[in-house]
PDB file of C-alpha atoms in Angstrom:
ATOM      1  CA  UNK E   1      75.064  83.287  38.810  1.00 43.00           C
ATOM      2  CA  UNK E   2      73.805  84.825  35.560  1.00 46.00           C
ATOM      3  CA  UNK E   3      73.180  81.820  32.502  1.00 51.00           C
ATOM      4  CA  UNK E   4      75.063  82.261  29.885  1.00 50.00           C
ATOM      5  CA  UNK E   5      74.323  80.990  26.195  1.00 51.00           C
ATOM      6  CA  UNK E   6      75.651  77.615  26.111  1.00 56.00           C
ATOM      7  CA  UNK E   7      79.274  76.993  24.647  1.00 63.00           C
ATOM      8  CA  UNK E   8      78.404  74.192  23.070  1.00 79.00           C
ATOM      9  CA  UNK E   9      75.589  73.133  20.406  1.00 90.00           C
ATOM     10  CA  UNK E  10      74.238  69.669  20.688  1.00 92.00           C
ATOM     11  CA  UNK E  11      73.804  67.099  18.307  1.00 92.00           C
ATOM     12  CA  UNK E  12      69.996  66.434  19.405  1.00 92.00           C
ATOM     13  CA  UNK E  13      69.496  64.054  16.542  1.00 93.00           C
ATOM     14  CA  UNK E  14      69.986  63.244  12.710  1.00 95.00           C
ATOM     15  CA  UNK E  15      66.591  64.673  11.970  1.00 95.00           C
ATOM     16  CA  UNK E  16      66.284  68.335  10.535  1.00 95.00           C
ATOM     17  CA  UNK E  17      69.575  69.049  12.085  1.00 93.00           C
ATOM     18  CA  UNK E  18      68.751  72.874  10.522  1.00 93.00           C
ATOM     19  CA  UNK E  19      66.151  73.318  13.239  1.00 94.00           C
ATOM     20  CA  UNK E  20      67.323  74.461  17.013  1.00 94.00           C
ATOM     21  CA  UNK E  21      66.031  73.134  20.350  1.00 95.00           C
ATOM     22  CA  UNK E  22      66.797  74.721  23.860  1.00 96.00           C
ATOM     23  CA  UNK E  23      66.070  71.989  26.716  1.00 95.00           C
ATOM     24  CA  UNK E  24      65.700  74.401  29.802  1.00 96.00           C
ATOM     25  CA  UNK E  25      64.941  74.604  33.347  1.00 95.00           C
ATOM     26  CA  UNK E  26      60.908  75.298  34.075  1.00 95.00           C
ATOM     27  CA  UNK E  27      61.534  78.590  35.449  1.00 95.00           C
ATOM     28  CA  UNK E  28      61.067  80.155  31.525  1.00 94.00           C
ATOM     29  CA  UNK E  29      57.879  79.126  29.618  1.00 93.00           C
ATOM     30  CA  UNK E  30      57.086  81.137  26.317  1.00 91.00           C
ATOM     31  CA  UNK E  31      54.090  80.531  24.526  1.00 92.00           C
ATOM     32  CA  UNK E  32      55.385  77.602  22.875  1.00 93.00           C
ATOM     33  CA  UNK E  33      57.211  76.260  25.283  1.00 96.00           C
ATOM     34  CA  UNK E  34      56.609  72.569  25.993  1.00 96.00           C
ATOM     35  CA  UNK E  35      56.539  70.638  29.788  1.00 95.00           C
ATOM     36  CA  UNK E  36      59.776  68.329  29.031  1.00 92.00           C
ATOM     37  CA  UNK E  37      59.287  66.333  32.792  1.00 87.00           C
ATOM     38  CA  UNK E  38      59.595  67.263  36.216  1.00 87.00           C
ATOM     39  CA  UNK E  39      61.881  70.745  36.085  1.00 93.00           C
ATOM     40  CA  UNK E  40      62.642  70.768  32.161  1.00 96.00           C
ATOM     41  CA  UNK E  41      60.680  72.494  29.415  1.00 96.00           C
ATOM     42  CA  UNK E  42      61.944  72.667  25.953  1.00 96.00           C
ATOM     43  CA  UNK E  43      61.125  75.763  23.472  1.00 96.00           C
ATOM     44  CA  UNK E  44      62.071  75.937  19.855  1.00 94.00           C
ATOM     45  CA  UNK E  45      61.381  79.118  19.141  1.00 93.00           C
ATOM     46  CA  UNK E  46      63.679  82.265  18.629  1.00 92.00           C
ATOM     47  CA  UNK E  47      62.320  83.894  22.078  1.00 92.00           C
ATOM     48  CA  UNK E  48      64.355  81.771  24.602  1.00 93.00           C
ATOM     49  CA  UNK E  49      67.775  82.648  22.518  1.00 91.00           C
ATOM     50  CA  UNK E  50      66.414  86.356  22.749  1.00 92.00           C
ATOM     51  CA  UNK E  51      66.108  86.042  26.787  1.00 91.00           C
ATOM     52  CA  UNK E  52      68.973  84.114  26.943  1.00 90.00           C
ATOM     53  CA  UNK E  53      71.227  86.872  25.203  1.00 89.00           C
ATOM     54  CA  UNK E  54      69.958  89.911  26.497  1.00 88.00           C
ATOM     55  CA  UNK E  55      70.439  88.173  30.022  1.00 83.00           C
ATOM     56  CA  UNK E  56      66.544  89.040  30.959  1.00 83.00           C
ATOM     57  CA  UNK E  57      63.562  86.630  31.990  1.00 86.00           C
ATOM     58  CA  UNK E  58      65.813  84.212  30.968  1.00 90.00           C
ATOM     59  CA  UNK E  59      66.141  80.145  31.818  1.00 94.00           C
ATOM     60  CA  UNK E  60      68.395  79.249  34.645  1.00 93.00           C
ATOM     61  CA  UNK E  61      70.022  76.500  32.838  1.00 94.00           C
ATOM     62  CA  UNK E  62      69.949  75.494  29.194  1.00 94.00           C
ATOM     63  CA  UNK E  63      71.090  72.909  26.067  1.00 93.00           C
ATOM     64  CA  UNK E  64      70.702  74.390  22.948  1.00 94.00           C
ATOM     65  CA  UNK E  65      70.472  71.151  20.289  1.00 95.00           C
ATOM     66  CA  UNK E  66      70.061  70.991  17.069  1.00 95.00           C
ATOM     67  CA  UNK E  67      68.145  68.364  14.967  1.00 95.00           C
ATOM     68  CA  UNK E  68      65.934  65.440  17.105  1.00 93.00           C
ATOM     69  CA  UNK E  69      65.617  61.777  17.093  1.00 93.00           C
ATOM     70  CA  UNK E  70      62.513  60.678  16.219  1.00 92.00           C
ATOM     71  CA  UNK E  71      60.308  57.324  16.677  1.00 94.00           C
ATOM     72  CA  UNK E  72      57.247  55.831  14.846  1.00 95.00           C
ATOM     73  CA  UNK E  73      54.174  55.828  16.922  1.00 96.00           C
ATOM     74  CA  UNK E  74      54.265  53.814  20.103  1.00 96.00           C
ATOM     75  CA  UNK E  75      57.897  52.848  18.870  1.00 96.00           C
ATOM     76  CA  UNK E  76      59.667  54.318  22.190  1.00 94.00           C
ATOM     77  CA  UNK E  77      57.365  52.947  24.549  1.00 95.00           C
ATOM     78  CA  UNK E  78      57.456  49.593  22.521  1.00 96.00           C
ATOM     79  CA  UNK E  79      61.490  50.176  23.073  1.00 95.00           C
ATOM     80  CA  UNK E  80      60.993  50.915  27.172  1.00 93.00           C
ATOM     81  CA  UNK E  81      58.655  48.026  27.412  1.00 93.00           C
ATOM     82  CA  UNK E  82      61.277  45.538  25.781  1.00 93.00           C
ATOM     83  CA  UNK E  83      64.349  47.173  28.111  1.00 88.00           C
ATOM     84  CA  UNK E  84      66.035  48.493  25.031  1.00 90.00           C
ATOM     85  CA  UNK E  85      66.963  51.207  26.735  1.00 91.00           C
ATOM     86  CA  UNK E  86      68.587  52.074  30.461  1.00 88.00           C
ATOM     87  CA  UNK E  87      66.804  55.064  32.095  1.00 91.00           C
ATOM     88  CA  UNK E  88      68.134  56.450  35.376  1.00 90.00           C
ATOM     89  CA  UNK E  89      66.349  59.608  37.469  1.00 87.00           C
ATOM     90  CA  UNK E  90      67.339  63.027  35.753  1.00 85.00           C
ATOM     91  CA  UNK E  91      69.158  65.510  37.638  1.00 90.00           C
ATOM     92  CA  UNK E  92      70.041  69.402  36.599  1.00 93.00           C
ATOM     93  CA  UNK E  93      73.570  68.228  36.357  1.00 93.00           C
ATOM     94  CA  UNK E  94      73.260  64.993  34.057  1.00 93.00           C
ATOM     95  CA  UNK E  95      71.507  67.004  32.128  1.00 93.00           C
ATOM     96  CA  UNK E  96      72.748  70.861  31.779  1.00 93.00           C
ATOM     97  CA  UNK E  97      76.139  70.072  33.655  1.00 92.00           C
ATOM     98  CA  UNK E  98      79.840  70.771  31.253  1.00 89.00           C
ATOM     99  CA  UNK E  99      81.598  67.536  31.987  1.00 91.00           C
ATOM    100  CA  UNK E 100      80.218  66.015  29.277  1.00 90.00           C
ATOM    101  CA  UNK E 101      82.632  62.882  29.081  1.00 91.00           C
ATOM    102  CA  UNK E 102      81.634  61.339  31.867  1.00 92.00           C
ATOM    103  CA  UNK E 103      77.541  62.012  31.375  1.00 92.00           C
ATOM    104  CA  UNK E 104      77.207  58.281  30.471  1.00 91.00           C
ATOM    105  CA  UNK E 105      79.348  56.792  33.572  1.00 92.00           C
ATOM    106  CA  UNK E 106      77.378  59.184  35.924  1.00 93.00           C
ATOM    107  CA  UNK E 107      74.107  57.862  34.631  1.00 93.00           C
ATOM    108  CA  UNK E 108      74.927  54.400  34.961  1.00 94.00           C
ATOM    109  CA  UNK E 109      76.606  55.014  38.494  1.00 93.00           C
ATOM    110  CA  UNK E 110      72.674  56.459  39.288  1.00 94.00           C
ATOM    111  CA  UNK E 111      71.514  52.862  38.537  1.00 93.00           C
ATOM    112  CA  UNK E 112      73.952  50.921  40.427  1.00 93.00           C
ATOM    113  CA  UNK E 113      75.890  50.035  37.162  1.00 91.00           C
ATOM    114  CA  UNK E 114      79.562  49.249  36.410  1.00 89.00           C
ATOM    115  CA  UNK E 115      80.564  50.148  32.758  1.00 84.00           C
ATOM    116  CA  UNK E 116      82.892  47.804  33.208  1.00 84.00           C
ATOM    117  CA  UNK E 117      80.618  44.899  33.608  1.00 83.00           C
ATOM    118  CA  UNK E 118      78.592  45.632  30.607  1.00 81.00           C
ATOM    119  CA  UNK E 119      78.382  43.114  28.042  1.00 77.00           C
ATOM    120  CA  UNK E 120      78.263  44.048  24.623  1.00 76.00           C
ATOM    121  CA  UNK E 121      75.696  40.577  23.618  1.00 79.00           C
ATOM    122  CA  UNK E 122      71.869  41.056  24.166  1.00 71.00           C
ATOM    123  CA  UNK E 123      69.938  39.212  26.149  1.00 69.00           C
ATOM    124  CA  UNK E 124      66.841  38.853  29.043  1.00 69.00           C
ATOM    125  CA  UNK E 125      67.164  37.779  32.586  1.00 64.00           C
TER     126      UNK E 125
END
């Protein structure tokens, strides 16, 4: 099937929410373009919306965001280290797929989690 533009715009963070982001599949790389992990690439530039439109050399998925999070140096990996955060294996449809209510129960199902077992209190085991 053909990509389309994306129906939606993302919120990708609270950080010069004026500026645009398109998290793709690694089958379009433009000069810019940045390795994202294994399969993604992300470009900001105009370029990818160009391909994307005129339905030529274009991404096979894509998330267009705008605005990014952002962290003080080593901050994230300071975060990962301490288990601030859950990370489960990325897949094209986690990422790029339209049902995006259940996003966060699909990613915890990938880890073996319950939602409904979560507590809401901090803590280490």
């Amino acid at each position: 099937p053909i990509n389309t533009p994306p129906d939606l715009v993302m919120l990708g963070g609270p950080l010069e929410a004026e500026r645009g982001f398109v998290l793709h599949t690694d089958d379009y790389h433009a000069e810019h373009s940045m390795e994202a992990g294994a399969g993604l690439t992300l470009t900001a530039t105009r370029e990818v919306l160009d391909a994307m439109a005129s339905h030529t050399g274009h991404p096979r998925r894509a998330m267009l965001a705008l605005g990014y999070a952002g962290w003080g140096g080593g901050q994230l990996e300071q975060e990962l280290r301490s288990n601030v955060w859950l990370t489960c294996e990325a897949d094209e449809e986690l990422i790029f797929g339209e049902d995006h209510e259940s996003k966060w129960s699909r990613a915890l199902a990938k880890l073996g989690i319950d939602p409904e077992r979560l507590s809401y209190t901090a803590g280490r085991a």
